Amino acid sequence: MKEIVLVKYGEMALKGQNKSSFEDILFKNIKFRLKSVGKFKYSSAQSTIYIEPDEETIDLDEVISKLQKVFGIAAICRACVCEKDFADIQAKTVEYLRETLEDAKSFKVEAKRADKKFPMKSPEICMELGGTICEAFPEIAVDVHHPEVTVIVEIRDTNAYVHAGRIKGAGGLPVGSSGKALLLLSGGIDSPVAGYMMAKRGVRVSAIHFVSPPYTSDRARIKVEQLCEKLTPYCGDIHFYCVPFTEIQEELKRRCPEEYFTILMRRLMMIIAQEIAKKEEALALITGESVGQVASQTMQAMVCTDAVCKVPVFRPLIGMDKTEIIEISRKIDTFDISVQPYEDCCTVFTPRHPKIRPQLEAVEKAQEKGDFDSMIAQAVQDTELKIFKNSET
Ligand code: ATP
Ligand code: MG
């Protein structure tokens, strides 16, 4: 029996004139994602993409688990391909859904008749096929309100398809449909989640990470690279920029008032990140900040950081609680890496008494005490780029 995977678009189905470019990007992302699984025949019609395995060895469970990480997909169905002939639909339904229907107590049939020329109308299909199922599985009862199994028959252009319901997709918009942004990625719990959330809105994500050897170890950098890898199934390939930040932090420590270390460091990071964003053609920055989470994430502190930013700074976690953020980090499997105890360049230079509500003027004055310009240029120049491929196995 031939099986196929049907992919239903999400929100982008509503995007009017932009729809075809959204579709093209989603198509490309899906093909890219499934390249490592095997060969497929692709086609699309009526807000559905048809993915037909072209090799016998393909594992459809693997296909589905990969597709569940592709943004822009509302639902996925694993279906049996039938002739557009009711007798064939009856026979295949019984055979294809045997295991499911044998174990279930109740069911109903839903018919979707995209091809209006099909001789039977939807209610008739439901009734007749319901009868066939009751005959084949005498233990099962019809329950139109709360069925355990919903058998769905879709009559489409070239074929009919039978399946036992939709699997939820990742939702959102296809990555690449909303432009690119640069994620300030630390080793913590929050920033990988922030990257995931922007990717969900169709943003292509590049990442930037600041290291301060020898205060921070190689292990700390490797940890961040592992986080990048974990994000690739959702984000696609990620350009990862690693910035040497030691000199700047030493200058900070040497010349600037301690209580402003954190806020100044954040501003300097933003200045460098914008330089890299320009090279990367990224239109915005992304951080993992959430209001009030720590001393450096007060609104006053954000005012002081944003004062050096000429591009928008996206903070998708801004209104979220830590527990909500952790829930997502577990879902995307970054949590266990994030909690590994390797030092971050922020923690190494944490002041004993940070200014919790810094005033912009005072912060600017504090920054003037250091001589950062040439160091910033040097750091940008010495930044290393590594590309993380979508490498999930
Ligand atoms: P996270 O869990 O993302 O580390 P956090 O709650 O620990 O966040 P901070 O350490 O105050 O918060 O950092 C705030 C944001 O600044 C981070 O979410 C991240 O976007 C950015 N950031 C912090 N440290 C670095 C770093 N070493 N490299 C790149 N970005 C960083
Ligand atoms: Mg952190």
XYZ file of C-alpha atoms and ligand atoms in Angstrom:
425
model
C 0.000 0.000 0.000
C 1.355 3.362 -0.943
C 1.783 5.921 1.822
C 2.256 9.647 1.518
C 2.793 12.581 3.857
C 0.489 15.568 3.519
C 1.716 18.853 4.901
C -0.828 21.595 5.609
C 0.287 25.193 5.778
C -0.399 27.317 8.775
C -0.980 30.985 9.073
C 0.748 31.794 5.806
C -2.210 30.397 3.921
C -3.820 33.719 4.824
C -1.098 35.940 3.472
C -2.772 36.886 0.224
C -0.394 38.027 -2.463
C 2.672 36.967 -0.506
C 1.391 33.452 -0.334
C 3.381 32.074 -3.237
C 6.703 33.339 -1.918
C 5.910 31.876 1.512
C 5.086 28.597 -0.186
C 8.343 28.633 -2.133
C 10.358 29.174 1.032
C 8.492 26.482 2.946
C 8.976 24.072 0.050
C 12.687 24.781 -0.007
C 12.999 24.374 3.771
C 11.152 21.063 3.725
C 13.284 19.688 0.888
C 16.404 20.791 2.679
C 15.280 19.158 5.905
C 14.452 15.837 4.281
C 17.497 15.609 2.033
C 19.306 13.362 4.486
C 16.340 10.975 4.813
C 16.067 9.935 1.171
C 14.450 10.783 -2.158
C 10.908 12.101 -2.408
C 8.489 13.324 -5.044
C 7.010 16.669 -4.128
C 3.925 18.433 -5.360
C 1.483 20.959 -4.007
C -2.134 21.924 -4.410
C -4.825 23.567 -2.318
C -2.618 24.700 0.600
C -1.177 21.212 0.922
C 2.261 19.863 0.081
C 2.409 16.216 -0.941
C 5.536 14.315 -0.018
C 5.766 10.933 -1.624
C 8.674 8.631 -0.734
C 10.622 7.609 -3.808
C 12.632 4.877 -2.102
C 11.392 1.820 -0.266
C 13.695 2.222 2.695
C 12.375 5.581 3.839
C 11.173 5.699 7.436
C 8.056 7.858 7.529
C 8.279 8.307 11.300
C 11.610 9.987 10.776
C 10.122 12.172 8.062
C 7.368 13.268 10.395
C 9.639 13.984 13.331
C 11.788 16.193 11.092
C 8.779 17.970 9.657
C 7.503 18.709 13.152
C 10.431 21.084 13.548
C 9.830 22.998 10.338
C 8.116 26.335 10.947
C 5.210 27.251 8.701
C 3.571 23.830 8.954
C 0.227 23.698 10.764
C -0.410 19.981 10.511
C 1.031 16.805 9.081
C -0.927 13.745 7.966
C 0.430 10.330 7.212
C -2.007 8.915 4.712
C -2.714 6.008 2.440
C -3.054 6.758 -1.271
C -6.266 5.470 -2.886
C -7.780 5.540 -6.350
C -10.609 7.998 -6.731
C -12.945 5.100 -6.605
C -15.141 4.393 -3.605
C -14.565 0.610 -3.606
C -10.823 1.178 -3.465
C -11.258 3.724 -0.662
C -13.322 1.200 1.332
C -10.847 -1.636 0.901
C -7.797 0.457 1.677
C -9.359 2.136 4.718
C -10.008 -1.236 6.317
C -6.550 -2.513 5.542
C -4.568 0.662 6.266
C -6.253 1.549 9.548
C -6.742 -2.026 10.755
C -4.511 -1.772 13.832
C -5.902 1.598 14.887
C -9.538 0.612 14.411
C -9.171 -2.791 16.050
C -7.970 -1.192 19.272
C -10.394 1.740 19.364
C -13.800 1.916 21.032
C -15.315 4.635 18.877
C -14.812 6.459 15.607
C -16.305 8.845 13.125
C -15.602 9.544 9.468
C -14.936 12.991 8.044
C -14.876 13.587 4.330
C -13.161 16.498 2.586
C -14.219 16.772 -0.981
C -11.808 19.169 -2.668
C -12.756 17.636 -5.999
C -16.365 18.647 -6.366
C -16.775 16.362 -9.378
C -16.464 13.237 -7.257
C -19.840 11.499 -7.663
C -20.545 11.011 -3.937
C -21.180 13.968 -1.628
C -19.426 14.216 1.740
C -22.326 12.999 3.961
C -22.770 10.001 1.713
C -19.057 9.149 1.846
C -19.142 9.374 5.643
C -22.187 7.182 5.964
C -21.090 4.527 3.527
C -17.532 4.328 4.791
C -18.790 4.322 8.397
C -20.896 1.303 7.511
C -17.908 -0.448 5.958
C -15.858 0.129 9.106
C -18.621 -1.124 11.425
C -18.905 -4.268 9.360
C -15.164 -4.921 9.346
C -14.685 -4.126 13.053
C -17.817 -5.211 14.918
C -16.448 -4.045 18.312
C -16.239 -0.383 17.376
C -19.080 2.129 17.742
C -19.840 5.365 15.938
C -19.477 8.481 18.086
C -19.739 11.735 16.184
C -19.086 13.953 19.239
C -16.074 12.456 21.031
C -14.652 9.731 18.824
C -11.405 8.044 19.792
C -10.421 7.865 16.126
C -11.384 10.243 13.359
C -11.014 8.652 9.955
C -10.459 11.357 7.374
C -11.008 10.860 3.653
C -9.715 13.585 1.377
C -10.819 13.511 -2.216
C -8.329 15.621 -4.118
C -7.218 16.279 -7.699
C -5.516 13.065 -8.681
C -6.127 10.730 -5.782
C -8.030 10.140 -2.593
C -6.235 9.904 0.746
C -7.239 8.177 3.944
C -5.703 8.858 7.345
C -6.512 8.807 11.030
C -6.051 12.467 11.839
C -3.626 15.336 11.899
C -0.350 15.548 13.747
C 0.357 19.026 15.038
C 3.091 20.944 13.195
C 5.438 23.566 14.626
C 3.234 26.461 13.462
C 4.727 29.881 12.779
C 6.128 31.072 9.465
C 8.785 29.506 7.233
C 12.294 30.517 8.266
C 13.640 33.000 5.764
C 10.301 34.627 5.025
C 10.861 37.510 7.466
C 14.463 38.614 6.939
C 17.506 37.975 9.095
C 18.439 38.958 12.661
C 21.520 38.473 14.817
C 21.035 36.611 18.101
C 23.262 37.457 21.068
C 23.776 33.902 22.213
C 25.197 33.233 25.658
C 25.485 29.843 27.269
C 22.393 30.456 29.399
C 18.846 29.166 29.231
C 17.231 32.244 27.749
C 18.991 33.266 24.569
C 18.612 29.927 22.714
C 14.887 30.116 23.454
C 14.825 33.690 22.136
C 16.432 32.498 18.881
C 13.917 29.692 18.557
C 11.022 32.104 19.036
C 12.200 34.510 16.367
C 12.828 31.626 13.947
C 9.245 30.610 14.579
C 8.180 33.982 13.193
C 10.081 33.286 9.987
C 13.275 35.129 10.934
C 16.552 33.660 9.740
C 18.868 33.654 12.753
C 22.607 34.227 12.865
C 24.370 34.108 16.224
C 27.085 36.080 17.968
C 28.905 35.037 21.123
C 31.456 36.928 23.215
C 34.326 35.064 24.850
C 36.992 36.280 27.244
C 39.816 33.787 27.379
C 41.537 32.951 29.652
C 38.748 34.074 32.027
C 36.342 31.907 30.106
C 37.359 28.402 29.054
C 37.194 26.578 25.744
C 34.535 24.432 27.313
C 32.266 27.467 27.692
C 32.565 28.212 23.984
C 31.946 24.590 23.037
C 28.798 24.688 25.119
C 27.480 27.614 23.072
C 28.382 25.827 19.855
C 26.365 22.839 21.037
C 23.427 25.163 21.619
C 23.788 26.399 18.041
C 23.669 22.839 16.817
C 20.508 22.183 18.786
C 18.863 25.173 17.127
C 19.625 24.153 13.530
C 16.671 21.762 13.106
C 14.409 24.772 13.726
C 16.543 27.604 12.346
C 18.321 25.919 9.434
C 22.021 26.722 8.932
C 23.369 29.188 11.479
C 26.255 31.583 10.952
C 27.995 31.708 14.313
C 30.323 34.632 15.113
C 32.667 34.342 18.061
C 34.074 37.659 19.308
C 37.226 37.949 21.440
C 36.136 40.238 24.257
C 38.984 39.969 26.771
C 40.772 43.222 26.000
C 37.592 45.230 26.164
C 36.623 43.719 29.470
C 40.076 44.341 30.898
C 39.902 47.964 29.796
C 36.488 48.213 31.414
C 37.804 46.810 34.643
C 40.861 49.061 34.561
C 39.115 52.372 33.913
C 35.388 52.315 34.500
C 33.432 52.379 37.773
C 32.660 48.844 38.898
C 28.952 49.399 39.473
C 28.552 50.047 35.720
C 30.497 47.006 34.461
C 27.482 44.976 33.416
C 25.579 47.727 31.664
C 28.708 48.964 29.884
C 29.596 45.464 28.823
C 26.120 45.016 27.379
C 26.420 48.314 25.475
C 29.798 47.334 24.089
C 28.390 43.975 23.026
C 25.569 45.771 21.233
C 27.993 48.072 19.429
C 30.030 45.127 18.158
C 26.937 43.074 17.373
C 25.684 45.881 15.135
C 28.948 45.879 13.197
C 28.621 42.148 12.628
C 24.921 42.512 11.803
C 25.849 44.936 9.059
C 28.258 42.414 7.529
C 25.683 39.662 7.890
C 22.942 41.843 6.400
C 20.905 41.230 9.545
C 18.257 43.848 10.180
C 17.871 43.503 13.942
C 19.424 42.085 17.115
C 17.841 39.464 19.378
C 18.526 38.978 23.095
C 17.176 36.626 25.746
C 16.257 39.371 28.189
C 13.053 39.420 30.212
C 12.002 42.434 32.285
C 13.221 42.326 35.850
C 14.808 38.897 35.626
C 18.201 40.078 36.878
C 19.802 43.401 37.832
C 20.870 44.147 34.266
C 17.406 43.560 32.886
C 15.501 46.441 34.434
C 13.750 48.816 32.078
C 16.259 51.541 32.946
C 19.109 49.212 31.993
C 17.421 48.420 28.689
C 17.039 52.139 27.979
C 20.804 52.481 28.470
C 21.595 49.493 26.231
C 19.227 50.529 23.489
C 20.740 54.017 23.439
C 23.712 52.595 21.519
C 21.488 50.649 19.105
C 20.497 52.006 15.730
C 18.690 48.822 14.775
C 15.693 47.267 16.541
C 16.465 44.928 19.439
C 14.016 42.028 19.614
C 13.453 40.565 23.071
C 10.910 37.830 22.476
C 11.056 36.661 26.116
C 10.355 40.114 27.508
C 7.069 39.244 29.196
C 7.760 35.640 30.074
C 8.422 33.990 33.431
C 11.497 31.860 33.915
C 9.333 28.735 34.261
C 7.737 29.391 30.866
C 11.151 29.910 29.305
C 12.447 26.699 30.849
C 9.484 24.792 29.485
C 10.398 25.829 25.939
C 14.090 25.144 26.481
C 13.184 21.601 27.485
C 10.983 21.200 24.451
C 13.749 22.269 22.077
C 16.270 20.246 24.064
C 18.648 23.072 24.933
C 17.976 23.026 28.675
C 20.446 20.279 29.622
C 23.247 22.028 27.761
C 22.364 25.465 29.129
C 22.555 24.356 32.759
C 26.069 22.981 32.433
C 28.143 25.096 34.792
C 30.658 26.800 32.533
C 31.466 30.436 33.150
C 30.219 33.155 30.847
C 32.100 36.367 30.157
C 29.352 38.249 32.007
C 29.665 36.264 35.195
C 33.426 36.595 35.312
C 33.239 40.379 35.530
C 30.071 40.719 37.568
C 30.254 43.755 39.864
C 29.555 43.263 43.574
C 26.944 46.028 43.615
C 25.624 46.681 40.131
C 23.551 49.816 39.461
C 20.081 48.428 39.192
C 18.456 51.543 37.755
C 21.271 53.191 35.813
C 20.758 56.675 34.358
C 21.825 57.105 30.743
C 23.916 60.207 31.338
C 25.922 58.559 34.124
C 26.398 55.431 32.026
C 27.674 57.452 29.078
C 30.082 59.271 31.357
C 31.326 55.992 32.804
C 31.904 54.646 29.301
C 33.959 57.693 28.308
C 36.558 56.761 30.901
C 37.609 53.797 28.796
C 39.315 53.960 25.415
C 37.289 51.413 23.503
C 37.157 52.532 19.873
C 40.258 50.821 18.559
C 39.562 47.759 20.695
C 36.111 47.468 19.223
C 37.511 47.675 15.702
C 40.097 45.040 16.582
C 37.504 42.718 18.136
C 35.349 42.973 15.008
C 38.366 42.203 12.885
C 39.353 39.193 14.983
C 35.857 37.752 15.083
C 35.686 34.180 13.849
C 32.868 32.797 11.740
C 31.774 29.196 11.898
C 28.791 27.802 10.023
C 26.559 25.248 11.680
C 24.833 23.036 9.201
C 21.530 21.507 9.792
C 23.152 18.371 11.107
C 20.565 16.594 13.213
C 20.684 12.845 12.713
P 20.841 33.892 29.115
O 20.111 32.802 29.834
O 20.459 34.023 27.684
O 22.316 33.875 29.339
P 20.566 35.632 31.301
O 19.263 35.612 31.992
O 21.712 34.897 31.876
O 20.322 35.217 29.793
P 22.295 37.906 31.021
O 23.436 37.088 31.316
O 22.012 39.154 31.752
O 20.912 37.149 31.134
O 22.293 38.237 29.473
C 21.242 38.899 28.846
C 21.335 38.681 27.350
O 22.565 39.219 26.850
C 21.386 37.220 26.986
O 20.091 36.657 26.882
C 22.095 37.255 25.663
O 21.205 37.600 24.630
C 23.103 38.381 25.854
N 24.420 37.845 26.297
C 24.878 37.720 27.551
N 26.129 37.205 27.562
C 26.481 36.996 26.279
C 27.645 36.478 25.616
N 28.710 36.064 26.291
N 27.632 36.423 24.281
C 26.559 36.828 23.585
N 25.450 37.320 24.144
C 25.399 37.402 25.474
Mg 23.564 34.501 30.925
